[in-house]
PDB file of N, CA and C in Angstrom:
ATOM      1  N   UNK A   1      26.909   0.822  -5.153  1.00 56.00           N
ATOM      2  CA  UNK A   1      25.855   1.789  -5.376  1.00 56.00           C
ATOM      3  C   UNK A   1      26.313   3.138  -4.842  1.00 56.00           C
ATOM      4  N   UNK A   2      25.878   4.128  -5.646  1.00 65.00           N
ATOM      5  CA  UNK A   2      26.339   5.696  -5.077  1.00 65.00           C
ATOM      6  C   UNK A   2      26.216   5.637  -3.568  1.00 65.00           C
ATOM      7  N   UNK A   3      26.822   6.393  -2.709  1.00 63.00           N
ATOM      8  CA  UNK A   3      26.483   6.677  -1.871  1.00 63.00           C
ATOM      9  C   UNK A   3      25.335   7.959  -1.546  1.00 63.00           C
ATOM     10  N   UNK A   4      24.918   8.443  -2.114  1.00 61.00           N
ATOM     11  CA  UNK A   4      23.945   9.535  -2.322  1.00 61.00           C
ATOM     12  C   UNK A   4      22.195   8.456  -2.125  1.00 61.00           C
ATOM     13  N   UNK A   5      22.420   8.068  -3.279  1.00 63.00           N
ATOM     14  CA  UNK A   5      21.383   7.143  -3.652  1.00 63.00           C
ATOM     15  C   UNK A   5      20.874   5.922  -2.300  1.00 63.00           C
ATOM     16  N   UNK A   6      22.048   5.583  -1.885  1.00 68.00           N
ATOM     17  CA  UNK A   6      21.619   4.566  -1.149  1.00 68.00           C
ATOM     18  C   UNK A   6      21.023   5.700   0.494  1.00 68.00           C
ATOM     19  N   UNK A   7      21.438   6.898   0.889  1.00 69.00           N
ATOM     20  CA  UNK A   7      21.094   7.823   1.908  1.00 69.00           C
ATOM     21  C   UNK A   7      19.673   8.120   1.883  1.00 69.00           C
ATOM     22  N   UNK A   8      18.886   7.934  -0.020  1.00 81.00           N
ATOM     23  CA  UNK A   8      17.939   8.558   0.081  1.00 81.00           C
ATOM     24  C   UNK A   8      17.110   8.197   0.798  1.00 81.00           C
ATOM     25  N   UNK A   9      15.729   8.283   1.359  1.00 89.00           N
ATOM     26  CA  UNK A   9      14.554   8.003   2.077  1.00 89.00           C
ATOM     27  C   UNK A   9      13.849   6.981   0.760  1.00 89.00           C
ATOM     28  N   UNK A  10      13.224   5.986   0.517  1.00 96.00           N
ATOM     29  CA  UNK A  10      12.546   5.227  -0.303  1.00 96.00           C
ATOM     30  C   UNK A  10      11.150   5.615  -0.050  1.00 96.00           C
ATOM     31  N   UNK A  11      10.085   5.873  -0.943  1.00 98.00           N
ATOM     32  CA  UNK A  11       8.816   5.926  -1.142  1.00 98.00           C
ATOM     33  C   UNK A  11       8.238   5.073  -2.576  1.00 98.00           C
ATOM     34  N   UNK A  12       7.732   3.749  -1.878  1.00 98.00           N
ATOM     35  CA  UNK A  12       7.514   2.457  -2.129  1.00 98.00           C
ATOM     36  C   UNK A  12       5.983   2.257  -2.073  1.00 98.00           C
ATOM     37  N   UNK A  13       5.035   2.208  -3.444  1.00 98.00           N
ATOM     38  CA  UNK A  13       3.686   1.770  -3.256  1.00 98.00           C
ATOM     39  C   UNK A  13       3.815   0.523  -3.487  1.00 98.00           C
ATOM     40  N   UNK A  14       3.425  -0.733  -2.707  1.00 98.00           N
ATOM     41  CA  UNK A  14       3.103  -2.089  -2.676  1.00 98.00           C
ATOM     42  C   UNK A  14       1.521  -2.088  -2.853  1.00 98.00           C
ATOM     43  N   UNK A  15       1.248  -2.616  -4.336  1.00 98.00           N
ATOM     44  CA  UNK A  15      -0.004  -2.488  -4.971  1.00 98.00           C
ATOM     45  C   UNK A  15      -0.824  -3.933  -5.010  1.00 98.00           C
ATOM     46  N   UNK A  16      -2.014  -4.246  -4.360  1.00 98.00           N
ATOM     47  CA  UNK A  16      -2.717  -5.456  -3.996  1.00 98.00           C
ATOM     48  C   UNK A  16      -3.825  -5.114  -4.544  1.00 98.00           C
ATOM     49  N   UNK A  17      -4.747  -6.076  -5.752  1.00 98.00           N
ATOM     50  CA  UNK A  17      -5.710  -5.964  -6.203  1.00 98.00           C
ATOM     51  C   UNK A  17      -6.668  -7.775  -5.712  1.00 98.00           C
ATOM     52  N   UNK A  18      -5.511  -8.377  -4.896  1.00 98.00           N
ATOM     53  CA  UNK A  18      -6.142  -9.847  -4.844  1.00 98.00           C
ATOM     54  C   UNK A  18      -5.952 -10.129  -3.201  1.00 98.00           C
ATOM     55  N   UNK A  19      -6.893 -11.014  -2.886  1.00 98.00           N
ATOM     56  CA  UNK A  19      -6.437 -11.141  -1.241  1.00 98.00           C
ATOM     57  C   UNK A  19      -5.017 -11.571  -1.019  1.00 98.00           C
ATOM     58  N   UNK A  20      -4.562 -12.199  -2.333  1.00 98.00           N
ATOM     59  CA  UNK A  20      -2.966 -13.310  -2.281  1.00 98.00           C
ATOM     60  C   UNK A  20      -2.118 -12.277  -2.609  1.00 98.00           C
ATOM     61  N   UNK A  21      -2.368 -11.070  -3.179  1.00 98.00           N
ATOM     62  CA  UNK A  21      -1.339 -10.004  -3.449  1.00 98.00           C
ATOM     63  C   UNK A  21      -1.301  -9.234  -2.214  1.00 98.00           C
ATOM     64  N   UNK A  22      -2.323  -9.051  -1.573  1.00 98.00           N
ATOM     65  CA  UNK A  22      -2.452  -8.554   0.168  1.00 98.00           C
ATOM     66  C   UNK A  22      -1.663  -9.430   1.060  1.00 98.00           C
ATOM     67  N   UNK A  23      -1.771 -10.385   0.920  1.00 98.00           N
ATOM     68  CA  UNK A  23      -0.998 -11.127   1.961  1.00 98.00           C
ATOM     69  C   UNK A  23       0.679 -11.211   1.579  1.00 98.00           C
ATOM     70  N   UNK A  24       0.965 -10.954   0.010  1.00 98.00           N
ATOM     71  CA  UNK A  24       2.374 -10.673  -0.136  1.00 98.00           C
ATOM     72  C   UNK A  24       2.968  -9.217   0.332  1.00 98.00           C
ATOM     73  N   UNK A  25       1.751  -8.506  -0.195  1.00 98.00           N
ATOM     74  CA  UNK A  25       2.227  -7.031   0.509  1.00 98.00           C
ATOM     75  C   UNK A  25       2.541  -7.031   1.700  1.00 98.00           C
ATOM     76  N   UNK A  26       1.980  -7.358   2.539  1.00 98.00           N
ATOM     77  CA  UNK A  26       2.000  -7.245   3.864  1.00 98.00           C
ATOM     78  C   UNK A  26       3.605  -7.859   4.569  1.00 98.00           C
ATOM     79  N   UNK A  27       3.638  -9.237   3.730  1.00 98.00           N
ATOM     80  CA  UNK A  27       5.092  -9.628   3.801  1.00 98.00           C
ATOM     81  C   UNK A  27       5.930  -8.616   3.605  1.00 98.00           C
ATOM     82  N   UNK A  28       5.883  -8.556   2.345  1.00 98.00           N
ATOM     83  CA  UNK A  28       7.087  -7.187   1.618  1.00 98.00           C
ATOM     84  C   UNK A  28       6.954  -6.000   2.206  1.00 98.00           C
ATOM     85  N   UNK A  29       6.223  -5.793   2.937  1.00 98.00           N
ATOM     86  CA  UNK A  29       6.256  -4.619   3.806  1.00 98.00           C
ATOM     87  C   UNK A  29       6.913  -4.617   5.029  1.00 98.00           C
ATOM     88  N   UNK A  30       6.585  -5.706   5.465  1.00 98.00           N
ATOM     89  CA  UNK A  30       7.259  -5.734   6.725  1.00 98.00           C
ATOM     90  C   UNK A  30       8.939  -6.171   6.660  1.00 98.00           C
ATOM     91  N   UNK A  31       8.732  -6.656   5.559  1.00 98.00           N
ATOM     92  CA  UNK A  31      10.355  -7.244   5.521  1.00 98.00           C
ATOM     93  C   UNK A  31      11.144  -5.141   4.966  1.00 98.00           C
ATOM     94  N   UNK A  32      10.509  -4.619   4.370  1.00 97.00           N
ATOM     95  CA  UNK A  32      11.164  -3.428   3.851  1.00 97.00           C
ATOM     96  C   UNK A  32      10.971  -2.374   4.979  1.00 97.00           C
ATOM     97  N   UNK A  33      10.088  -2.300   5.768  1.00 97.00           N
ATOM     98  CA  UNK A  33      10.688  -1.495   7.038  1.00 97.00           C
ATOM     99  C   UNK A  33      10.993  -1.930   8.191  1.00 97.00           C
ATOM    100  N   UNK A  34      11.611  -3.266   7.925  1.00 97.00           N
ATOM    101  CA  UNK A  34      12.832  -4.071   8.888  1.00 97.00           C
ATOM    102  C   UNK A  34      13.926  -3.342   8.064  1.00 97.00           C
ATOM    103  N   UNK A  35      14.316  -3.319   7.151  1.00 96.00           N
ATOM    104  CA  UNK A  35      15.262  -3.499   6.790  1.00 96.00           C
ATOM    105  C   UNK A  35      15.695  -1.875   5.864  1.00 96.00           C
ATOM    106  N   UNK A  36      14.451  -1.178   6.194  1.00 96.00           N
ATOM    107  CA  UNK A  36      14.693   0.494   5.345  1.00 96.00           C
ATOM    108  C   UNK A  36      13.341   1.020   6.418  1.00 96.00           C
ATOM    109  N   UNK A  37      14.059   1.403   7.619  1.00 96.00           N
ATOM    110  CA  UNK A  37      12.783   1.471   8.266  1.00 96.00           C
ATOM    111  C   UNK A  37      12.331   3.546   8.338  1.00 96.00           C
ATOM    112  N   UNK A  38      13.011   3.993   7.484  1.00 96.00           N
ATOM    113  CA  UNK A  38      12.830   5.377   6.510  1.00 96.00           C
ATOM    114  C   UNK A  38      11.662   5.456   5.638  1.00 96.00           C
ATOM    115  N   UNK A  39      11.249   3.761   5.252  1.00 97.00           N
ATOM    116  CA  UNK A  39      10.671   4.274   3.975  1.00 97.00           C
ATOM    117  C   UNK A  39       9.488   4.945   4.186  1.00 97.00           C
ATOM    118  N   UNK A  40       9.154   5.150   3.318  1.00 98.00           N
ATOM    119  CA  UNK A  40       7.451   6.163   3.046  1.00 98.00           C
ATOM    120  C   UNK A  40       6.848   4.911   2.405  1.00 98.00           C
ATOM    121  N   UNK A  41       5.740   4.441   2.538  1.00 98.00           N
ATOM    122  CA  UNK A  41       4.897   2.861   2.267  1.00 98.00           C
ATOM    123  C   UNK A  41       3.857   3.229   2.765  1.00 98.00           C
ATOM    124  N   UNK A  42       3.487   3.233   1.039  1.00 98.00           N
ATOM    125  CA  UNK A  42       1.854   2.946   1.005  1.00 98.00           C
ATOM    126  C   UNK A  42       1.510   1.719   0.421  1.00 98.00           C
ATOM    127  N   UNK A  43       0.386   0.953   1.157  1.00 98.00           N
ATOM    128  CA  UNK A  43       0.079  -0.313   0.314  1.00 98.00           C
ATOM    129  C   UNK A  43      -0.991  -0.044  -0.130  1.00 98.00           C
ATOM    130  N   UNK A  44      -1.598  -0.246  -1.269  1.00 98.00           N
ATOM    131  CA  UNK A  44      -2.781   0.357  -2.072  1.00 98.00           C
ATOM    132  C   UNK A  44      -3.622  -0.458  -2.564  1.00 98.00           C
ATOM    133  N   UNK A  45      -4.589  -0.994  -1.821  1.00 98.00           N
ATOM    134  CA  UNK A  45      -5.412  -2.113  -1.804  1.00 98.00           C
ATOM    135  C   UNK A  45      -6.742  -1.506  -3.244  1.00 98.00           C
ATOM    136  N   UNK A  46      -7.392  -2.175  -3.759  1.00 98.00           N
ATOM    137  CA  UNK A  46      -8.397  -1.961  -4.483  1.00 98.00           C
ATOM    138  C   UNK A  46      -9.014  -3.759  -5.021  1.00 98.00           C
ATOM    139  N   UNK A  47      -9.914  -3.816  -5.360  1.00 98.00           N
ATOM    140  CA  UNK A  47     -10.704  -4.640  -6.141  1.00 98.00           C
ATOM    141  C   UNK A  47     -10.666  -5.651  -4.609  1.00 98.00           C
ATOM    142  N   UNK A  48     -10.956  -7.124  -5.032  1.00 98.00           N
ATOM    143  CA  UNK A  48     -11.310  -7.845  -3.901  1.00 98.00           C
ATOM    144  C   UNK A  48     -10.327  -7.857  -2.393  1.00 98.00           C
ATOM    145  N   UNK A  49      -8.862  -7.125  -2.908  1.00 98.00           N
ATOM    146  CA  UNK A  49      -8.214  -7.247  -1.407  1.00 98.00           C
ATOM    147  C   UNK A  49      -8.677  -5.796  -0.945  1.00 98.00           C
ATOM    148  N   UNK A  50      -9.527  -5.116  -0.929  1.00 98.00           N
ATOM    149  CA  UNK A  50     -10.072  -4.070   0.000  1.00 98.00           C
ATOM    150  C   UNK A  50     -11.157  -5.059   1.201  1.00 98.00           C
ATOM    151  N   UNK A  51     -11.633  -6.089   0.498  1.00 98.00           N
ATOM    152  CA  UNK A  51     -12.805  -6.779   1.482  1.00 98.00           C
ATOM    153  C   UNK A  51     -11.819  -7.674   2.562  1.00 98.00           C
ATOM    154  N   UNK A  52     -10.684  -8.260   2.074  1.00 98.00           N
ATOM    155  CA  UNK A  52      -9.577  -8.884   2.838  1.00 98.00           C
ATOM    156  C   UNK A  52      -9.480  -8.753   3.645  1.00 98.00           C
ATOM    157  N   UNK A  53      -8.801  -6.882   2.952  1.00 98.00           N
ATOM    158  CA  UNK A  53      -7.989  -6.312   4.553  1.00 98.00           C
ATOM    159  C   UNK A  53      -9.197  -6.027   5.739  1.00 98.00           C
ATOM    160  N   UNK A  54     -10.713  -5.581   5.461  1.00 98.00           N
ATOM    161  CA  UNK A  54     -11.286  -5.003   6.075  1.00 98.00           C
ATOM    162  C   UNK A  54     -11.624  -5.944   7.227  1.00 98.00           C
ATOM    163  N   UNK A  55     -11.670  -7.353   6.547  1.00 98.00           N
ATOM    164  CA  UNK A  55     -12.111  -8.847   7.203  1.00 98.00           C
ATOM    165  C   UNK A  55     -10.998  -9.111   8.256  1.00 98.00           C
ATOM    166  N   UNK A  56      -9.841  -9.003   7.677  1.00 98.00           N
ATOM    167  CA  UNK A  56      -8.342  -9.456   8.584  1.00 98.00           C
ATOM    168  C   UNK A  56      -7.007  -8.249   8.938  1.00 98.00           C
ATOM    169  N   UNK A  57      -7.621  -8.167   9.856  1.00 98.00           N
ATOM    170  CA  UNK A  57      -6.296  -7.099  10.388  1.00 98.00           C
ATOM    171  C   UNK A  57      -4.732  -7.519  10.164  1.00 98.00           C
ATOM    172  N   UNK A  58      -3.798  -6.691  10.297  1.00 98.00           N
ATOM    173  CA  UNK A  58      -2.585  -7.103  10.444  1.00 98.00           C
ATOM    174  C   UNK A  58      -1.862  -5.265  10.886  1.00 98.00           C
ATOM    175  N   UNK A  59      -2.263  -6.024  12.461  1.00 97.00           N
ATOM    176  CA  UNK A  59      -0.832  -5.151  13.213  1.00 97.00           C
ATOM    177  C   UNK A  59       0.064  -3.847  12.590  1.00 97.00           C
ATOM    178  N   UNK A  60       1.152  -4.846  12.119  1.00 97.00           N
ATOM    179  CA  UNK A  60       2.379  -4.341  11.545  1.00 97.00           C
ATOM    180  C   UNK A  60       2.100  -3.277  10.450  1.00 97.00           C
ATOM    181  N   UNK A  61       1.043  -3.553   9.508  1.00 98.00           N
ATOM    182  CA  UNK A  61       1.012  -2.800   8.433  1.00 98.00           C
ATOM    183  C   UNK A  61      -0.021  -2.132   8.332  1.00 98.00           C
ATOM    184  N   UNK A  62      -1.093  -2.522   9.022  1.00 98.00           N
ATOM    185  CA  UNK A  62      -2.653  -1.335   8.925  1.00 98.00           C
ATOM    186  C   UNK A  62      -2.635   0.224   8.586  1.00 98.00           C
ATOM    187  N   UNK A  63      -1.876   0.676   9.700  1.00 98.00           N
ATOM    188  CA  UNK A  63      -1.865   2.002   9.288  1.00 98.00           C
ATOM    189  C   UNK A  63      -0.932   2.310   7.991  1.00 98.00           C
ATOM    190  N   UNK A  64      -0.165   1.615   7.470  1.00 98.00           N
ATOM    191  CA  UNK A  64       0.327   2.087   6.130  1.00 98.00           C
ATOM    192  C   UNK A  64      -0.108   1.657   4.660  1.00 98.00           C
ATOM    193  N   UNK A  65      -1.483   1.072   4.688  1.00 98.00           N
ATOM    194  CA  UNK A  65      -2.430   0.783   4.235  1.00 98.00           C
ATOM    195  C   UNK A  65      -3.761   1.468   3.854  1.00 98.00           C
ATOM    196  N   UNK A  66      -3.346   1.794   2.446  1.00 98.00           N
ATOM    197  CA  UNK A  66      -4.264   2.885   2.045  1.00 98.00           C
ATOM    198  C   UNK A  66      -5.586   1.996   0.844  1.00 98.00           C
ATOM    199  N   UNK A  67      -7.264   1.960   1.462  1.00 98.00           N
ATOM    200  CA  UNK A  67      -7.888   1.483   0.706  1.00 98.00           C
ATOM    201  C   UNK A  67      -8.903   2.351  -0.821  1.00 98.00           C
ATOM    202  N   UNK A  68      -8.907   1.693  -1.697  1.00 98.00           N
ATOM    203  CA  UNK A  68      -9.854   2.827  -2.815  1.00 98.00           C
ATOM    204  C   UNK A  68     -10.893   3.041  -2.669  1.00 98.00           C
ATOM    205  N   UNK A  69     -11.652   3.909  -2.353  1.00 98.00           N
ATOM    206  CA  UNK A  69     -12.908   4.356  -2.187  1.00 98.00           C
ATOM    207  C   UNK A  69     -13.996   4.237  -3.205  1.00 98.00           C
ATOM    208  N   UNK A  70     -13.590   3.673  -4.522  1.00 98.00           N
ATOM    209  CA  UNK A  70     -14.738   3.559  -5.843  1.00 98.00           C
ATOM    210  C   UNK A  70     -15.273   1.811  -5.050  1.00 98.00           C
ATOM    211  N   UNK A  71     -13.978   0.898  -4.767  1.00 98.00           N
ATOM    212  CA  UNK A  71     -14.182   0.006  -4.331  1.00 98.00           C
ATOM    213  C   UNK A  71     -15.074  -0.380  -3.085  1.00 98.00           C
ATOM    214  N   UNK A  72     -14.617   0.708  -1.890  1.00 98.00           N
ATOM    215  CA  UNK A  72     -15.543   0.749  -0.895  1.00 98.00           C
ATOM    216  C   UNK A  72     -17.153   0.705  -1.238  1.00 98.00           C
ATOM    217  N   UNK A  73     -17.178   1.737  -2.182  1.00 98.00           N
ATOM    218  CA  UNK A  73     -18.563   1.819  -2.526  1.00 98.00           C
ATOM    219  C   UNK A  73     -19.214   0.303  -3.152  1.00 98.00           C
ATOM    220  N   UNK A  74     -18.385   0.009  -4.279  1.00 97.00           N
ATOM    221  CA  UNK A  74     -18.955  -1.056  -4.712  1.00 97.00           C
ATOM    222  C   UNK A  74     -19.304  -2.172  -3.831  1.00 97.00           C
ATOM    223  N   UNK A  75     -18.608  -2.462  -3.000  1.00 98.00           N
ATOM    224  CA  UNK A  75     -18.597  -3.600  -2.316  1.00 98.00           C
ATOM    225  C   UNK A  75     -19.309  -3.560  -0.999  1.00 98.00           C
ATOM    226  N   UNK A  76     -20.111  -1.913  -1.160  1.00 98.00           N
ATOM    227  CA  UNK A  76     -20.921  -1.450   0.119  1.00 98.00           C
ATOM    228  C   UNK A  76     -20.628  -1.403   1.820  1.00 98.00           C
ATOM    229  N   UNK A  77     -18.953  -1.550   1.447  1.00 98.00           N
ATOM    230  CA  UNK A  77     -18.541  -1.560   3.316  1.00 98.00           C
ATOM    231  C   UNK A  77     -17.969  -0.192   3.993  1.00 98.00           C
ATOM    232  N   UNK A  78     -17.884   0.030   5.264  1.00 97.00           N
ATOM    233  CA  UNK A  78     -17.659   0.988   5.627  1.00 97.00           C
ATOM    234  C   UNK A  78     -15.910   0.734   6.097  1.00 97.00           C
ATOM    235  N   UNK A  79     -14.875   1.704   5.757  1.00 98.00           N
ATOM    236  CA  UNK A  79     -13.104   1.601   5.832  1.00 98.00           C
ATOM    237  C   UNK A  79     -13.211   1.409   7.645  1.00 98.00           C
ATOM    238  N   UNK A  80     -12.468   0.595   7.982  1.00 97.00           N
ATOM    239  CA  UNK A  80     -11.953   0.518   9.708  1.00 97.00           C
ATOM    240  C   UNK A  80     -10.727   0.777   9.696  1.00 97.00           C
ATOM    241  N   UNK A  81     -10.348   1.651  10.702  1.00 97.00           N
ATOM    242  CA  UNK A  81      -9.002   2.193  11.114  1.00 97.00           C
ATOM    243  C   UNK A  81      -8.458   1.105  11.689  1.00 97.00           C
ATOM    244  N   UNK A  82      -7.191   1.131  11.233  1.00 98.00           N
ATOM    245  CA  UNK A  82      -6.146   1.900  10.903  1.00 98.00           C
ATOM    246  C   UNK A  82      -5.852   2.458   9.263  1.00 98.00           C
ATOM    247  N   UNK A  83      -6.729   1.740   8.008  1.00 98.00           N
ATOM    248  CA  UNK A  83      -6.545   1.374   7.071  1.00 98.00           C
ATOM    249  C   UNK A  83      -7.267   2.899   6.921  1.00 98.00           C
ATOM    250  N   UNK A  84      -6.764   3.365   6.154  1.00 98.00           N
ATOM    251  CA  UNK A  84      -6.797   5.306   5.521  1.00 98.00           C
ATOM    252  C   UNK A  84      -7.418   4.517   3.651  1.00 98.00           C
ATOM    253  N   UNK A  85      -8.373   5.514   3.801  1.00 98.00           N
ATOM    254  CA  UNK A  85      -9.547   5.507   2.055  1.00 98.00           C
ATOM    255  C   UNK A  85      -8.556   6.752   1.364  1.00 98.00           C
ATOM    256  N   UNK A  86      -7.991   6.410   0.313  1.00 98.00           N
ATOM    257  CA  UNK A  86      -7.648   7.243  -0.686  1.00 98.00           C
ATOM    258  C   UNK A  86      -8.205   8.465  -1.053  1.00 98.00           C
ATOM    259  N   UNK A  87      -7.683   9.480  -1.418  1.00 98.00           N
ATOM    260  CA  UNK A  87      -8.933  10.527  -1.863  1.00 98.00           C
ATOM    261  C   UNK A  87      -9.456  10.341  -3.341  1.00 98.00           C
ATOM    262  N   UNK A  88      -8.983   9.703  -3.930  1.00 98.00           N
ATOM    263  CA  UNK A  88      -9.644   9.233  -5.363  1.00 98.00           C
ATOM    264  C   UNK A  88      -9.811   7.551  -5.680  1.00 98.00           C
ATOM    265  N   UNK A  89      -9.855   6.900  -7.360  1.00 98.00           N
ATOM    266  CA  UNK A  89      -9.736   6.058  -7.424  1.00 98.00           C
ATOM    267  C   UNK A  89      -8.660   5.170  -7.286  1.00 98.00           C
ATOM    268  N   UNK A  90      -8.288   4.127  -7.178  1.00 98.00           N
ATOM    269  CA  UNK A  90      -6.679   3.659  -6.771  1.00 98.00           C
ATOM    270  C   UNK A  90      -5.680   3.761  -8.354  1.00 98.00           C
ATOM    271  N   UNK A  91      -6.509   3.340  -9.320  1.00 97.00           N
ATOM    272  CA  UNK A  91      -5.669   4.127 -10.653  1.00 97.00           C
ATOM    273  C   UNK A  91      -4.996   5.681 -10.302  1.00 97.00           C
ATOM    274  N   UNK A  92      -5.853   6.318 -10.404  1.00 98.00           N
ATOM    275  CA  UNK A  92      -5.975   7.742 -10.246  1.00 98.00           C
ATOM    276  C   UNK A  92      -4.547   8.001  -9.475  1.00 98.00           C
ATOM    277  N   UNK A  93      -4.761   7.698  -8.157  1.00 98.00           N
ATOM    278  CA  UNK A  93      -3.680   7.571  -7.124  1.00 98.00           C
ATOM    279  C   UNK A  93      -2.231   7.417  -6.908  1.00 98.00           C
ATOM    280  N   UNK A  94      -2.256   5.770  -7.678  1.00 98.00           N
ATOM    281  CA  UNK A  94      -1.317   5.555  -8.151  1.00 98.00           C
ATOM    282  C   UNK A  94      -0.479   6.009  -9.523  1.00 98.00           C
ATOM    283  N   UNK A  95      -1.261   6.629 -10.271  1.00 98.00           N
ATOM    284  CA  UNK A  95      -0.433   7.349 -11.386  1.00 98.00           C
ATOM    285  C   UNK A  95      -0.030   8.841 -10.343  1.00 98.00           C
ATOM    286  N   UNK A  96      -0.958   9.030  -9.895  1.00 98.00           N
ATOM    287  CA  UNK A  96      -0.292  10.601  -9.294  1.00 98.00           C
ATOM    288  C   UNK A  96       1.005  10.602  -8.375  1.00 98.00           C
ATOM    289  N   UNK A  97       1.150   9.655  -7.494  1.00 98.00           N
ATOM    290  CA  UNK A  97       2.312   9.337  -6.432  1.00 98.00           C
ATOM    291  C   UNK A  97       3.620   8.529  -7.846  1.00 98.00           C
ATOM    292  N   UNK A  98       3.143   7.808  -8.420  1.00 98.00           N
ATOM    293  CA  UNK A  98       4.341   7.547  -9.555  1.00 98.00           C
ATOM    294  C   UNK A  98       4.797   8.841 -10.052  1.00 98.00           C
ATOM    295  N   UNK A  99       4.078   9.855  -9.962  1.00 98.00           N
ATOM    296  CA  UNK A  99       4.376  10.777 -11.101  1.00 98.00           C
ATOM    297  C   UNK A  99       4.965  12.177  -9.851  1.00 98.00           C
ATOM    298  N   UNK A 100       4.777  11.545  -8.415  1.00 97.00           N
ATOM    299  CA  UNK A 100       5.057  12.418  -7.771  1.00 97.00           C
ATOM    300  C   UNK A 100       6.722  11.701  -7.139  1.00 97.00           C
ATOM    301  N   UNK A 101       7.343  10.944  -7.682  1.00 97.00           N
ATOM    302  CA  UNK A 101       8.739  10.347  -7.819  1.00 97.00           C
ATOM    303  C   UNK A 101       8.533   8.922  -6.591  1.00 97.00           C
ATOM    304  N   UNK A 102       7.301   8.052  -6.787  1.00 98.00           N
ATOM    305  CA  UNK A 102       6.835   6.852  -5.808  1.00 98.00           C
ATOM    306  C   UNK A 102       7.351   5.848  -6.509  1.00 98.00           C
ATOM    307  N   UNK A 103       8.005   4.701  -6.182  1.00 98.00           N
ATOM    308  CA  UNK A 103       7.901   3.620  -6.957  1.00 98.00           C
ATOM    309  C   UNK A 103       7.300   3.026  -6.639  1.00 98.00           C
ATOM    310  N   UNK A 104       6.662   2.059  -7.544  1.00 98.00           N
ATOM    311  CA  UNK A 104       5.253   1.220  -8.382  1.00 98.00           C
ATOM    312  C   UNK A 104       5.726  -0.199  -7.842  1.00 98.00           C
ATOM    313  N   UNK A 105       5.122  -1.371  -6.990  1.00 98.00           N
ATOM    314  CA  UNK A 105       5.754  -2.623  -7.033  1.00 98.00           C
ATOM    315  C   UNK A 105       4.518  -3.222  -7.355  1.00 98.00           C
ATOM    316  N   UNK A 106       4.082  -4.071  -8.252  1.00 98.00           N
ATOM    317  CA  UNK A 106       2.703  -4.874  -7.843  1.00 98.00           C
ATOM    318  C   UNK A 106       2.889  -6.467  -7.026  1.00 98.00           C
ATOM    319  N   UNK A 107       2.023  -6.520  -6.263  1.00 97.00           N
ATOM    320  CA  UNK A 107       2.472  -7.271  -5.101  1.00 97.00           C
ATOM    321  C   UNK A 107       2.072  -9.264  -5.440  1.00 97.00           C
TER     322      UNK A 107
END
C-alpha cells in the first residue's frame, strides 16, 4: 500500500440501526482504535439501537458515539452523556460526513 495513504488519519462512521449492529460496532471500534488509534470514529446509532445504547453503557466507546435526534424524539428519551445527539437526522448526517470524505461501514 502507498505509503502516503497508509500515514493518512482514517475517519470511519460505524453505522448501528439494531441493538446486534451496536454491539458489533462497539467491537469494531474498539478493535480499530487499538489498532489505528488516529482515527476520527463516529458510531451513528438511530432506530432501536439508540434505546440500547441509552439502556447499556460501554466505557470504551460512549463518547465516540453519536445518537439521532428524530429517534430520540420518537422513542421519547432524554440522550445521557457520554453519547453526543447529532444535529440532524442520522440519514441526513451520514450523507453529509460521506460527502465530507467519511467512510460509511454498516455495522
Amino acid at each position: 500500500m502507498n505509503q502516503d495513504i497508509q500515514n493518512q488519519a482514517l475517519k470511519v462512521i460505524l453505522h448501528a440501526p439494531t441493538p446486534a449492529a451496536l454491539e458489533r460496532a462497539r467491537k469494531n471500534a474498539v478493535n480499530l482504535l487499538r489498532d489505528a488509534p488516529d482515527t476520527e470514529l463516529r458510531i451513528v446509532l438511530n432506530a432501536e439501537a439508540v434505546e440500547a445504547a441509552l439502556d447499556q453503557a460501554h466505557a470504551d466507546v460512549d463518547a465516540h458515539t453519536w445518537v439521532c435526534p428524530t429517534t430520540l424524539t420518537r422513542i421519547g428519551r432524554e440522550n445521557r452523556p457520554p453519547l453526543q445527539v447529532m444535529a440532524g437526522p442520522a440519514v441526513v448526517e451520514i450523507a453529509r460526513m460521506q460527502r465530507a470524505g467519511w467512510v460509511y461501514i454498516r455495522s
